Amino acid sequence: VWKPIKTDGSVLPREEHPSMVSLTTGKPVGPFTMGVFQPQKNDHIWLSVNATPMFKPGEARPCQVFAIMQDITAEHNAQQSYQHLFEKMVDAFSLHEIICNDQGNPVDYRFLAINPAFEAMTGLRKNDVIGKAR
């Protein structure tokens, strides 16, 4: 009934649901973001899910899962809007992280993000530069 999806829009298989993963592995899972179709809104709401296995005394396999779900629809939509703007803006943009030495002096930098306009202007490709010191 819930028809959960992943953040990329693909169907979230039952065995990948955080509660099922926690139940089968016996380990906590989360935070995990998933969408759930809400017929009243004819749209998805987005949830952050944390699942924790519960054990009966002396048993190694969990008997149930305690799950906390938080509605993060507003945050998810804001992030999607930002990402869309970042990808579609016509001005070149890059986000850097400054790398400092032990004395706090800048010694290098690395790209954290670049948009397609930056790639077109510089010839640098996202996959070649993100996370690498220059």
PDB file of C-alpha atoms in Angstrom:
ATOM      1  CA  VAL A   1       0.000   0.000   0.000  1.00  0.00           C
ATOM      2  CA  TRP A   2       2.844   2.413   0.815  1.00  0.00           C
ATOM      3  CA  LYS A   3       4.712   2.011  -2.493  1.00  0.00           C
ATOM      4  CA  PRO A   4       8.035   3.294  -1.093  1.00  0.00           C
ATOM      5  CA  ILE A   5      10.676   4.701  -3.438  1.00  0.00           C
ATOM      6  CA  LYS A   6      14.361   5.542  -3.201  1.00  0.00           C
ATOM      7  CA  THR A   7      15.640   9.094  -3.606  1.00  0.00           C
ATOM      8  CA  ASP A   8      16.379   8.401  -7.277  1.00  0.00           C
ATOM      9  CA  GLY A   9      12.680   7.571  -7.845  1.00  0.00           C
ATOM     10  CA  SER A  10      13.154   3.824  -8.268  1.00  0.00           C
ATOM     11  CA  VAL A  11      11.032   1.350  -6.327  1.00  0.00           C
ATOM     12  CA  LEU A  12      12.368   0.441  -2.897  1.00  0.00           C
ATOM     13  CA  PRO A  13      12.256  -3.366  -2.746  1.00  0.00           C
ATOM     14  CA  ARG A  14      10.782  -4.819   0.449  1.00  0.00           C
ATOM     15  CA  GLU A  15      14.081  -6.444   1.397  1.00  0.00           C
ATOM     16  CA  GLU A  16      15.857  -3.042   1.233  1.00  0.00           C
ATOM     17  CA  HIS A  17      13.416  -1.277   3.568  1.00  0.00           C
ATOM     18  CA  PRO A  18      15.356  -0.164   6.667  1.00  0.00           C
ATOM     19  CA  SER A  19      13.147  -2.206   9.006  1.00  0.00           C
ATOM     20  CA  MET A  20      13.688  -5.365   6.961  1.00  0.00           C
ATOM     21  CA  VAL A  21      17.438  -4.777   6.744  1.00  0.00           C
ATOM     22  CA  SER A  22      17.619  -4.236  10.501  1.00  0.00           C
ATOM     23  CA  LEU A  23      15.533  -7.356  11.150  1.00  0.00           C
ATOM     24  CA  THR A  24      17.630  -9.566   8.863  1.00  0.00           C
ATOM     25  CA  THR A  25      21.070  -8.225   9.850  1.00  0.00           C
ATOM     26  CA  GLY A  26      20.429  -7.537  13.527  1.00  0.00           C
ATOM     27  CA  LYS A  27      22.064  -4.120  13.126  1.00  0.00           C
ATOM     28  CA  PRO A  28      20.685  -0.571  13.321  1.00  0.00           C
ATOM     29  CA  VAL A  29      19.959   1.154  10.003  1.00  0.00           C
ATOM     30  CA  GLY A  30      19.636   4.833   9.296  1.00  0.00           C
ATOM     31  CA  PRO A  31      19.097   7.533   8.767  1.00  0.00           C
ATOM     32  CA  PHE A  32      17.690   6.322   5.458  1.00  0.00           C
ATOM     33  CA  THR A  33      15.646   8.568   3.168  1.00  0.00           C
ATOM     34  CA  MET A  34      12.672   7.132   1.327  1.00  0.00           C
ATOM     35  CA  GLY A  35       9.568   8.437  -0.369  1.00  0.00           C
ATOM     36  CA  VAL A  36       6.059   7.149   0.302  1.00  0.00           C
ATOM     37  CA  PHE A  37       3.175   7.857  -2.051  1.00  0.00           C
ATOM     38  CA  GLN A  38       0.339   9.704  -0.359  1.00  0.00           C
ATOM     39  CA  PRO A  39      -2.885   9.415  -2.413  1.00  0.00           C
ATOM     40  CA  GLN A  40      -4.557  12.397  -0.696  1.00  0.00           C
ATOM     41  CA  LYS A  41      -1.797  14.687  -2.002  1.00  0.00           C
ATOM     42  CA  ASN A  42      -1.215  12.672  -5.175  1.00  0.00           C
ATOM     43  CA  ASP A  43       2.469  13.038  -4.383  1.00  0.00           C
ATOM     44  CA  HIS A  44       5.223  11.528  -2.292  1.00  0.00           C
ATOM     45  CA  ILE A  45       6.131  12.487   1.221  1.00  0.00           C
ATOM     46  CA  TRP A  46       9.743  11.955   2.224  1.00  0.00           C
ATOM     47  CA  LEU A  47      10.777  10.203   5.396  1.00  0.00           C
ATOM     48  CA  SER A  48      14.009   9.809   7.280  1.00  0.00           C
ATOM     49  CA  VAL A  49      13.901   6.321   8.786  1.00  0.00           C
ATOM     50  CA  ASN A  50      15.980   4.877  11.615  1.00  0.00           C
ATOM     51  CA  ALA A  51      15.441   1.219  12.467  1.00  0.00           C
ATOM     52  CA  THR A  52      16.816  -0.572  15.512  1.00  0.00           C
ATOM     53  CA  PRO A  53      16.557  -4.339  16.058  1.00  0.00           C
ATOM     54  CA  MET A  54      14.995  -5.582  19.299  1.00  0.00           C
ATOM     55  CA  PHE A  55      16.074  -8.877  20.863  1.00  0.00           C
ATOM     56  CA  LYS A  56      14.500 -11.226  23.382  1.00  0.00           C
ATOM     57  CA  PRO A  57      16.839 -11.986  26.283  1.00  0.00           C
ATOM     58  CA  GLY A  58      19.382 -14.634  25.320  1.00  0.00           C
ATOM     59  CA  GLU A  59      18.461 -14.677  21.605  1.00  0.00           C
ATOM     60  CA  ALA A  60      20.870 -13.702  18.830  1.00  0.00           C
ATOM     61  CA  ARG A  61      18.212 -12.983  16.209  1.00  0.00           C
ATOM     62  CA  PRO A  62      15.981  -9.916  16.531  1.00  0.00           C
ATOM     63  CA  CYS A  63      12.298 -10.548  17.110  1.00  0.00           C
ATOM     64  CA  GLN A  64      11.092  -7.089  16.078  1.00  0.00           C
ATOM     65  CA  VAL A  65      12.294  -3.674  14.956  1.00  0.00           C
ATOM     66  CA  PHE A  66      11.805  -0.279  16.553  1.00  0.00           C
ATOM     67  CA  ALA A  67      11.518   2.301  13.747  1.00  0.00           C
ATOM     68  CA  ILE A  68      11.384   6.066  13.940  1.00  0.00           C
ATOM     69  CA  MET A  69      10.140   7.913  10.857  1.00  0.00           C
ATOM     70  CA  GLN A  70      10.446  11.666  10.525  1.00  0.00           C
ATOM     71  CA  ASP A  71       8.716  13.652   7.774  1.00  0.00           C
ATOM     72  CA  ILE A  72      11.472  15.497   5.922  1.00  0.00           C
ATOM     73  CA  THR A  73       9.411  16.451   2.858  1.00  0.00           C
ATOM     74  CA  ALA A  74      10.146  20.178   3.162  1.00  0.00           C
ATOM     75  CA  GLU A  75      13.887  19.588   3.528  1.00  0.00           C
ATOM     76  CA  HIS A  76      13.933  17.069   0.672  1.00  0.00           C
ATOM     77  CA  ASN A  77      12.041  19.419  -1.651  1.00  0.00           C
ATOM     78  CA  ALA A  78      14.339  22.317  -0.761  1.00  0.00           C
ATOM     79  CA  GLN A  79      17.384  20.168  -1.527  1.00  0.00           C
ATOM     80  CA  GLN A  80      15.878  19.115  -4.865  1.00  0.00           C
ATOM     81  CA  SER A  81      15.134  22.762  -5.746  1.00  0.00           C
ATOM     82  CA  TYR A  82      18.704  23.756  -4.869  1.00  0.00           C
ATOM     83  CA  GLN A  83      20.117  20.877  -6.919  1.00  0.00           C
ATOM     84  CA  HIS A  84      17.937  21.806  -9.908  1.00  0.00           C
ATOM     85  CA  LEU A  85      19.037  25.458  -9.672  1.00  0.00           C
ATOM     86  CA  PHE A  86      22.690  24.428  -9.326  1.00  0.00           C
ATOM     87  CA  GLU A  87      22.510  22.188 -12.401  1.00  0.00           C
ATOM     88  CA  LYS A  88      20.562  24.669 -14.579  1.00  0.00           C
ATOM     89  CA  MET A  89      22.229  27.992 -13.717  1.00  0.00           C
ATOM     90  CA  VAL A  90      23.991  29.585 -16.686  1.00  0.00           C
ATOM     91  CA  ASP A  91      26.852  31.043 -14.643  1.00  0.00           C
ATOM     92  CA  ALA A  92      29.818  28.851 -13.839  1.00  0.00           C
ATOM     93  CA  PHE A  93      29.976  27.856 -10.181  1.00  0.00           C
ATOM     94  CA  SER A  94      32.370  25.801  -8.098  1.00  0.00           C
ATOM     95  CA  LEU A  95      32.474  25.069  -4.391  1.00  0.00           C
ATOM     96  CA  HIS A  96      35.914  24.596  -2.832  1.00  0.00           C
ATOM     97  CA  GLU A  97      37.297  23.383   0.444  1.00  0.00           C
ATOM     98  CA  ILE A  98      40.489  25.078   1.596  1.00  0.00           C
ATOM     99  CA  ILE A  99      43.143  22.739   2.993  1.00  0.00           C
ATOM    100  CA  CYS A 100      45.283  24.298   5.735  1.00  0.00           C
ATOM    101  CA  ASN A 101      48.530  23.210   7.346  1.00  0.00           C
ATOM    102  CA  ASP A 102      48.982  22.748  11.110  1.00  0.00           C
ATOM    103  CA  GLN A 103      49.513  26.501  11.508  1.00  0.00           C
ATOM    104  CA  GLY A 104      46.185  27.250   9.800  1.00  0.00           C
ATOM    105  CA  ASN A 105      47.729  28.595   6.594  1.00  0.00           C
ATOM    106  CA  PRO A 106      46.050  27.640   3.297  1.00  0.00           C
ATOM    107  CA  VAL A 107      48.221  25.186   1.371  1.00  0.00           C
ATOM    108  CA  ASP A 108      45.824  23.633  -1.128  1.00  0.00           C
ATOM    109  CA  TYR A 109      42.177  23.290  -2.051  1.00  0.00           C
ATOM    110  CA  ARG A 110      39.824  20.708  -3.462  1.00  0.00           C
ATOM    111  CA  PHE A 111      36.597  20.944  -5.410  1.00  0.00           C
ATOM    112  CA  LEU A 112      33.457  19.844  -3.563  1.00  0.00           C
ATOM    113  CA  ALA A 113      31.021  20.635  -6.367  1.00  0.00           C
ATOM    114  CA  ILE A 114      30.970  22.146  -9.843  1.00  0.00           C
ATOM    115  CA  ASN A 115      28.029  22.827 -12.104  1.00  0.00           C
ATOM    116  CA  PRO A 116      27.702  22.026 -15.830  1.00  0.00           C
ATOM    117  CA  ALA A 117      28.364  25.683 -16.770  1.00  0.00           C
ATOM    118  CA  PHE A 118      31.707  25.486 -14.920  1.00  0.00           C
ATOM    119  CA  GLU A 119      32.547  22.291 -16.806  1.00  0.00           C
ATOM    120  CA  ALA A 120      31.739  23.977 -20.123  1.00  0.00           C
ATOM    121  CA  MET A 121      33.753  27.099 -19.304  1.00  0.00           C
ATOM    122  CA  THR A 122      36.881  25.384 -17.933  1.00  0.00           C
ATOM    123  CA  GLY A 123      36.888  22.009 -19.655  1.00  0.00           C
ATOM    124  CA  LEU A 124      37.222  20.342 -16.248  1.00  0.00           C
ATOM    125  CA  ARG A 125      34.913  17.384 -15.682  1.00  0.00           C
ATOM    126  CA  LYS A 126      33.132  16.794 -12.390  1.00  0.00           C
ATOM    127  CA  ASN A 127      34.219  13.165 -12.114  1.00  0.00           C
ATOM    128  CA  ASP A 128      37.877  14.167 -12.643  1.00  0.00           C
ATOM    129  CA  VAL A 129      38.085  16.918 -10.016  1.00  0.00           C
ATOM    130  CA  ILE A 130      35.555  16.440  -7.197  1.00  0.00           C
ATOM    131  CA  GLY A 131      37.334  15.550  -3.949  1.00  0.00           C
ATOM    132  CA  LYS A 132      40.840  15.831  -5.377  1.00  0.00           C
ATOM    133  CA  ALA A 133      43.372  18.353  -4.128  1.00  0.00           C
ATOM    134  CA  ARG A 134      44.599  20.669  -6.870  1.00  0.00           C
TER     135      ARG A 134
END
